[in-house]
XYZ file of C-alpha atoms in Angstrom:
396
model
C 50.616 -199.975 -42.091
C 50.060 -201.789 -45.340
C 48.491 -204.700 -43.045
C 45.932 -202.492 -41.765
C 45.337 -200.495 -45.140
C 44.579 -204.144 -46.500
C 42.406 -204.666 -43.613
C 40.368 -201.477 -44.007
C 39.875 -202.239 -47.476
C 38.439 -205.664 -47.086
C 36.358 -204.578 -44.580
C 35.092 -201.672 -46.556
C 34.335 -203.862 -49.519
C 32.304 -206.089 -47.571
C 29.941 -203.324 -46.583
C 29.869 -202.067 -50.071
C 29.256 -205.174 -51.756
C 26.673 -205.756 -49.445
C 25.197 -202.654 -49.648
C 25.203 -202.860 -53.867
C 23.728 -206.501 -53.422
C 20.313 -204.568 -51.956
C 20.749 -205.671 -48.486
C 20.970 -203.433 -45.504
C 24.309 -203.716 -43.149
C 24.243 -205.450 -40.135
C 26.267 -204.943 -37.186
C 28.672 -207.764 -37.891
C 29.966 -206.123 -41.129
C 30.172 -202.456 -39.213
C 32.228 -203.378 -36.126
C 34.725 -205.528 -38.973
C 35.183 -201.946 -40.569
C 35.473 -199.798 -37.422
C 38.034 -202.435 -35.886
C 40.653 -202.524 -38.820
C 39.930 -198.448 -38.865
C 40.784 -198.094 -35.366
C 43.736 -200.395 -35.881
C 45.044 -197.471 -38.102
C 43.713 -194.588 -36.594
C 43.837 -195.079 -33.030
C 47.583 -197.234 -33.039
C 48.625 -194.947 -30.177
C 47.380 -195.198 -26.487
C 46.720 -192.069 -26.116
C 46.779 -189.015 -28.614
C 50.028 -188.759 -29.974
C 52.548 -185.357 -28.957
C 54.875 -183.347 -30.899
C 57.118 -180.058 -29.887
C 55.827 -177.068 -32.161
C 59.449 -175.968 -32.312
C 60.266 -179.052 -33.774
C 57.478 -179.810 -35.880
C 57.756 -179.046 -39.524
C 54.797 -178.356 -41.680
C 55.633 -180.797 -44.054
C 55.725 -183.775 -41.221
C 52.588 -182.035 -39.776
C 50.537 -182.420 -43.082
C 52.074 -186.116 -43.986
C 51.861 -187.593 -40.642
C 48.476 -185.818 -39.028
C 46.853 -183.920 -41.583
C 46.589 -186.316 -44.598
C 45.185 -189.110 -42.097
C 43.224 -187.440 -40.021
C 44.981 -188.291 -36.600
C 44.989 -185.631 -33.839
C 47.912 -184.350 -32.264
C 48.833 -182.342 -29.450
C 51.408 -179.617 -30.126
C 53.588 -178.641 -27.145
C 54.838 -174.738 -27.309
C 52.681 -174.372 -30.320
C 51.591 -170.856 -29.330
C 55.089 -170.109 -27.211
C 55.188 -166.730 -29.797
C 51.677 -165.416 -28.715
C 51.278 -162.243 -26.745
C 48.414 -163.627 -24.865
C 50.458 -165.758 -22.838
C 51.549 -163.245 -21.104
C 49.035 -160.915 -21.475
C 46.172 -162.990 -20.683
C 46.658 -164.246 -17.203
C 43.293 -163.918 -15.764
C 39.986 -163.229 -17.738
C 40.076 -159.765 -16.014
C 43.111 -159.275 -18.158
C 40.858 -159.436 -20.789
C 37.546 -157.557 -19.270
C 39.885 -154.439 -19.072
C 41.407 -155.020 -22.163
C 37.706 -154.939 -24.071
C 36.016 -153.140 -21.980
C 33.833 -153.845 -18.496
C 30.575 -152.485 -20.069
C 31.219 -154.094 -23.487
C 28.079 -156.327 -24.223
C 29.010 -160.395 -24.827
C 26.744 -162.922 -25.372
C 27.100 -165.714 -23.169
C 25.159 -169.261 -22.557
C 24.171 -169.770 -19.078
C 22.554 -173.676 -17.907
C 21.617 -174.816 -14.875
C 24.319 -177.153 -14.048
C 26.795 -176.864 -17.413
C 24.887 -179.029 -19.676
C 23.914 -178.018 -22.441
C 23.171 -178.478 -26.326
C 22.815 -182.184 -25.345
C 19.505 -184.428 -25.130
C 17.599 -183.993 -22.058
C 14.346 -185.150 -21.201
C 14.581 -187.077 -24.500
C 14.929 -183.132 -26.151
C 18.050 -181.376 -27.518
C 18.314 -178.683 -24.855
C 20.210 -175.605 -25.604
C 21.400 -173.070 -23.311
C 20.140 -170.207 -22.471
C 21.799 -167.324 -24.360
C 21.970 -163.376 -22.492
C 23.273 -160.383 -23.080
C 25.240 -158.933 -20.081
C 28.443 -156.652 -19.634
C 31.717 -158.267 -20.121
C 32.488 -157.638 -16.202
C 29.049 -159.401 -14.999
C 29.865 -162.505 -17.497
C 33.866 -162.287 -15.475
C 31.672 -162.082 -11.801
C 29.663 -164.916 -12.690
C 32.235 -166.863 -13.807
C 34.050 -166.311 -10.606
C 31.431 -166.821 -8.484
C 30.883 -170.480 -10.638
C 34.537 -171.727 -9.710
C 33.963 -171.414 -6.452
C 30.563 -173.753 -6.228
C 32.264 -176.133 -8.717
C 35.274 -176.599 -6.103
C 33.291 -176.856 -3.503
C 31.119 -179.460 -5.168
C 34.048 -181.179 -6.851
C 34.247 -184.444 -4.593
C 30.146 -184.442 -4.562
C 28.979 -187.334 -7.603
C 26.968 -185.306 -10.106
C 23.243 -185.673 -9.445
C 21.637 -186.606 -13.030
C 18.797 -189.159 -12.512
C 16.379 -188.033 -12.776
C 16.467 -184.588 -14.392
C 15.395 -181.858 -12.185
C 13.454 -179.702 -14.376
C 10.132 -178.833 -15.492
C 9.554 -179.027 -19.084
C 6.865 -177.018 -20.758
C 5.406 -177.282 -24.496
C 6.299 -173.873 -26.064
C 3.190 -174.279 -27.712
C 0.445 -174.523 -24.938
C 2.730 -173.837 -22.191
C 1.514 -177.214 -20.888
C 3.443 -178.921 -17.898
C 4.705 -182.034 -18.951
C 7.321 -182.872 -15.563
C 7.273 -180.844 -12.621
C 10.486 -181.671 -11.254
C 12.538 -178.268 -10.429
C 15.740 -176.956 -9.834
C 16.154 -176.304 -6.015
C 19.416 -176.791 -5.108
C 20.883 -172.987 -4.337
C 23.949 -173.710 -5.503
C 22.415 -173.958 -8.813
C 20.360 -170.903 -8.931
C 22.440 -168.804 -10.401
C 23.305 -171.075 -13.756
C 26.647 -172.099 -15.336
C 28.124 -169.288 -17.840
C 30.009 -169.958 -20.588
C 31.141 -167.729 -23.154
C 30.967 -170.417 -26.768
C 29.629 -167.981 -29.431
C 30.664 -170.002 -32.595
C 30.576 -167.063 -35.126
C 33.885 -166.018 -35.603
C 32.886 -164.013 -32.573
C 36.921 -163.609 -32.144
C 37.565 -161.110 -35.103
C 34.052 -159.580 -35.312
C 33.728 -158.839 -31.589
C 36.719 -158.765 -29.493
C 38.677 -157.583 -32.519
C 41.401 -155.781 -30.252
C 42.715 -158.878 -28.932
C 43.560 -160.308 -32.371
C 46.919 -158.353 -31.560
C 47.594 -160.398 -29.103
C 48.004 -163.739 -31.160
C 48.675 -165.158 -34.394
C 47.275 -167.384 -37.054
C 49.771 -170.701 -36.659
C 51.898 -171.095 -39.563
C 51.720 -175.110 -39.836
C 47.592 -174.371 -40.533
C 48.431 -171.705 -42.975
C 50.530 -174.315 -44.740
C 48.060 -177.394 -43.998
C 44.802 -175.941 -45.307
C 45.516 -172.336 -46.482
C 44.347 -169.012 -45.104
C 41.450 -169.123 -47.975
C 40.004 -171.669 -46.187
C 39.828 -169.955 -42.598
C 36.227 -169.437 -41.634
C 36.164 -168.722 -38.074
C 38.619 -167.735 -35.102
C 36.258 -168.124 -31.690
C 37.514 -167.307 -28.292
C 36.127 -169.867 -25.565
C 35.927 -168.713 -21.794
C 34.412 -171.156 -18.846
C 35.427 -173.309 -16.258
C 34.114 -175.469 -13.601
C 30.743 -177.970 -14.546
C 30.463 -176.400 -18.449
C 31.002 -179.119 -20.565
C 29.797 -179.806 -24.563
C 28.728 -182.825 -25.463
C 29.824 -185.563 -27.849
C 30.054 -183.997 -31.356
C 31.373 -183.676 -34.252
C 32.398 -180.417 -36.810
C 32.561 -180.347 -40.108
C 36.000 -177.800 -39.411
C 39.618 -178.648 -39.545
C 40.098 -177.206 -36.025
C 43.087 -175.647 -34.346
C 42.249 -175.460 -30.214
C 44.777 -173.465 -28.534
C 44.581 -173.454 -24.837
C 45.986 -169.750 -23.592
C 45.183 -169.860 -19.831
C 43.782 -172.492 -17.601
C 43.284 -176.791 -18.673
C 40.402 -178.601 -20.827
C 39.987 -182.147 -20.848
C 39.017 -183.723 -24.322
C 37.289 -187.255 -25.233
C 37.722 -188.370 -28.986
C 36.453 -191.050 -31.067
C 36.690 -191.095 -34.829
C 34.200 -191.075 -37.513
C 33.992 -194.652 -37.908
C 32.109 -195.302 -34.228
C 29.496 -193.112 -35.719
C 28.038 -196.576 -36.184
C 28.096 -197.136 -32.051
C 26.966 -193.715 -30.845
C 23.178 -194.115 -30.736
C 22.364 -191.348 -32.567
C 18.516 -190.308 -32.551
C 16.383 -187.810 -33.847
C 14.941 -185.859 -31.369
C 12.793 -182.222 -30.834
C 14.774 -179.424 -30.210
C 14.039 -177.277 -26.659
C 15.824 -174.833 -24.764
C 16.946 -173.889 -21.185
C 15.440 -170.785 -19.578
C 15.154 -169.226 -16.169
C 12.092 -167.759 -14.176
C 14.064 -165.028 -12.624
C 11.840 -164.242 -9.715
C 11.402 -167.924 -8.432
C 15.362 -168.860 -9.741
C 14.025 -172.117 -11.341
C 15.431 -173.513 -14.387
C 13.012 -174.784 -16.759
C 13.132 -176.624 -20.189
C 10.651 -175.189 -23.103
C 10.099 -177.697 -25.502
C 10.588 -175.649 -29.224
C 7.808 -177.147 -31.175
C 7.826 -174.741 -34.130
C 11.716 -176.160 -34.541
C 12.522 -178.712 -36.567
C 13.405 -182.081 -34.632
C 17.449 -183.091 -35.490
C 19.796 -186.080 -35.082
C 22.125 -186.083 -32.352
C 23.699 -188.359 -30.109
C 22.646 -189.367 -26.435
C 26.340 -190.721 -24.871
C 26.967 -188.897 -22.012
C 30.917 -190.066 -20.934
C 30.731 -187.838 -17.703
C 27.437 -189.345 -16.315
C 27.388 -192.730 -14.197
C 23.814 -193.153 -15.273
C 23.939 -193.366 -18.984
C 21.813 -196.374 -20.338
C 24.319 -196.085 -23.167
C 27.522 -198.027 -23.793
C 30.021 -197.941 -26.283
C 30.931 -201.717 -27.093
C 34.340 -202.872 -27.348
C 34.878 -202.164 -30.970
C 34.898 -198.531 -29.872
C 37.689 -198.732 -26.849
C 40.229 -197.260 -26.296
C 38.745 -194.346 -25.798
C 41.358 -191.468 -26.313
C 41.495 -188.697 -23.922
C 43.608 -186.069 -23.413
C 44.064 -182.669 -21.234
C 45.268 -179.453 -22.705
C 47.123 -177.007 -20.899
C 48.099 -173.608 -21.199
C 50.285 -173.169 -24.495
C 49.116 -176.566 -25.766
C 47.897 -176.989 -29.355
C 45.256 -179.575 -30.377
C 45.062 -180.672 -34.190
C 41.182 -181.968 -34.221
C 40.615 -183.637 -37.406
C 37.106 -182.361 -39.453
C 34.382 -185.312 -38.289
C 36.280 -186.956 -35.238
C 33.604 -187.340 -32.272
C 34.692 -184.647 -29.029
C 33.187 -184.009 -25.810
C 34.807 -181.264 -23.563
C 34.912 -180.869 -19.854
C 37.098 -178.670 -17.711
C 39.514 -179.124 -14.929
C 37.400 -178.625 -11.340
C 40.254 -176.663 -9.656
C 39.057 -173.357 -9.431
C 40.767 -171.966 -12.376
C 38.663 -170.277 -15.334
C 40.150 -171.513 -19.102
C 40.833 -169.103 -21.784
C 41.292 -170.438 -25.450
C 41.234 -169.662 -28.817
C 39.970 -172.257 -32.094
C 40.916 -171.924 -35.555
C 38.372 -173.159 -37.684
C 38.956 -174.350 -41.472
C 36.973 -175.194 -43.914
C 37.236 -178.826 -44.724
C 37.311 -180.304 -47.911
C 34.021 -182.099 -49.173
C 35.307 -183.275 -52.468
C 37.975 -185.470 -50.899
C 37.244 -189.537 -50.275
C 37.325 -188.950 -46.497
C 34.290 -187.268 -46.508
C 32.949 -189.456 -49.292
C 33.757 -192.717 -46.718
C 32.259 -191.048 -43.636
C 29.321 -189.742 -45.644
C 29.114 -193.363 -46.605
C 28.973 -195.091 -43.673
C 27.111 -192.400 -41.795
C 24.297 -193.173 -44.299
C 24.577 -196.666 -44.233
C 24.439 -196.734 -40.604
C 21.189 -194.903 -39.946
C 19.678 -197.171 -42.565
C 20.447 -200.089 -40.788
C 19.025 -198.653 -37.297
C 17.068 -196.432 -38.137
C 18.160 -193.481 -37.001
C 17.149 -191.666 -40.004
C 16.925 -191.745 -43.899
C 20.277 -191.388 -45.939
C 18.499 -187.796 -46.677
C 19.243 -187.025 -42.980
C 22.210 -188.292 -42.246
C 23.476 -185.125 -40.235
C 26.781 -184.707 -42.250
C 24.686 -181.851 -44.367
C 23.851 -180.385 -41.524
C 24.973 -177.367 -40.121
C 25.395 -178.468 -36.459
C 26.052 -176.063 -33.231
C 29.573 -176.547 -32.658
C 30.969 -176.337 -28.867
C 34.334 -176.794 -27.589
């Protein structure tokens, strides 16, 4: 360890000297730093695994928590109610209600709050009973099976975009394909949606006692419940939460990178637009939100085979991993996630603890750092807008 700490540092003081000596950074001096990092952050091939019944807190918070590694918990939630109680998302429908109202984000093909069209797209957001969301999610498992083995059509985008502010067409590509029609739900409300609008199944688990101990119950600002399955995926991002992803029913797959590729990532600033659907002619259509301000965000899609963008070598090995039900993921505040699910017909249930993480400490001050030094030297932005201000829409 003390190899790589030394590495790190020597690395980090060539960027700051070089930055204090009035010169810009150049790529040379930014894939030094993000090797040694990765050297100590990433030492594991994949994402290291603990047992929850054998995990202390004390080993959680030295080993995970105080560098800012993930970790998969096994039988972290073994104690939960909703194991058991929770084995289909009807469970739940009956449980809340079938005519209770939930707001749910519905795209044409599961992509969403990502860049499109050279726009960041978000999804469509309805209103609809708790039973329709459950029908349409249903009715989604059973086109993503069927179009499991087909390659994912993304080049080029099949939508028409329109200006919101003259209505103009700008591409008149549409959405034909009837399997698509109907869009992709997925229930994502970030807003501590958990405890403020499906408060009745807070009985049914528990805040987990190594994050009480790791970051305090003070600190807790949101518990989210996450329902979807088939094509919905979220694209590469990053929170500004401690996060505690608890997989109840069903499997997610995860990609992570840490802060330091935030150099490699691409990141651009671009207008922001959103999906929405003609309902009488079923076509999808992306209105450009001109009266929005434009915001940083970055264009790597891991899932597409078309992507003009790849991460160089500095940035490998990637680390993936696949949570299943009763697994526990420890996602460090500013790590880089995209999430996909597992095409085998099975919808995923899960719950996320967010906490608040702490902005005083030198983590932040490092990735705040080299965030800021990075869009300087291409241009992605001014230090002023270096996104880690920035209150970001957060997807899991």
């Amino acid at each position: 360890a003390s190899g790589r700490e030394c590495g790190i540092c020597m690395s980090l003081k060539s960027v700051v000297m070089h930055v204090f000596s009035g010169n810009n950074c150049d790529d040379t001096l930014f894939k030094s730093l993000s090797e040694n990092v990765r050297e100590w952050w990433v030492y594991h091939p994949s994402v290291p695994v603990e047992d929850g019944k054998e995990l202390s807190s004390l080993e959680f918070i030295r080993k995970y928590v105080m560098n800012h590694h993930p970790v998969v918990i096994k039988n972290g939630i073994e104690h939960w109610s909703a194991l058991t109680e929770w084995k289909s998302v009807q469970d739940l429908v009956d449980k809340v209600g079938c005519d209770s109202l939930v707001a749910v984000n519905y795209s044409p093909d599961g992509r969403a709050d990502c860049i499109r069209q050279d726009t960041f797209v978000k999804p469509e957001r309805r209103l609809e009973s708790f039973q329709t969301f459950n029908d349409n999610l249903t009715k989604e498992l059973h086109v993503s099976s069927a179009l499991a083995t087909q390659p994912r059509s993304d080049n080029p985008e099949p939508f028409q975009v329109l200006d919101s502010s003259s209505n103009a067409h700008i591409n008149t590509q549409l959405f034909n394909n009837d399997n698509f029609n109907d869009g992709v739900p997925y229930l994502s409300e970030q807003n501590d949606v958990l405890r403020t609008h499906f408060s009745c199944l807070m009985n049914d688990i528990n805040e987990l006692k190594l994050a009480q101990d790791a970051f305090g119950t003070d600190s807790l600002d949101a518990v989210n419940l996450w329902i979807g399955g088939g094509r919905a995926e979220s694209a590469l991002h990053k929170d500004h939460y401690e996060n505690m992803y608890c997989v109840v029913r069903g499997s997610k797959r995860f990609t992570l990178l840490p802060p330091t590729d935030s150099v490699f990532l691409h990141e651009q600033i671009v207008q922001q637009a959103s999906f929405k659907q003609d309902f009488r002619s079923k076509e999808w259509r992306i209105h450009v939100e001109t009266e929005e301000p434009s915001i940083p965000w970055i264009p790597i899609d891991f899932e597409s085979k078309h992507s003009e963008y790849v991460l160089p070598k500095e940035s490998r090995p990637i680390l993936r991993v696949t949570l299943s039900a009763g697994d526990v993921l420890y996602l460090p505040a500013l790590w880089y996630h995209s999430v996909s699910h597992i095409l085998d017909g099975q919808a995923c249930i899960a719950v996320n603890w967010w906490y608040d993480m702490d902005f005083h400490s030198p983590y932040y001050a490092f990735c705040r750092f080299l965030q800021t030094q990075s869009s300087s030297a291409h241009h992605f932005g001014t230090p002023d807008d270096d996104g880690l201000d920035r209150p970001e829409r957060r997807s899991a």
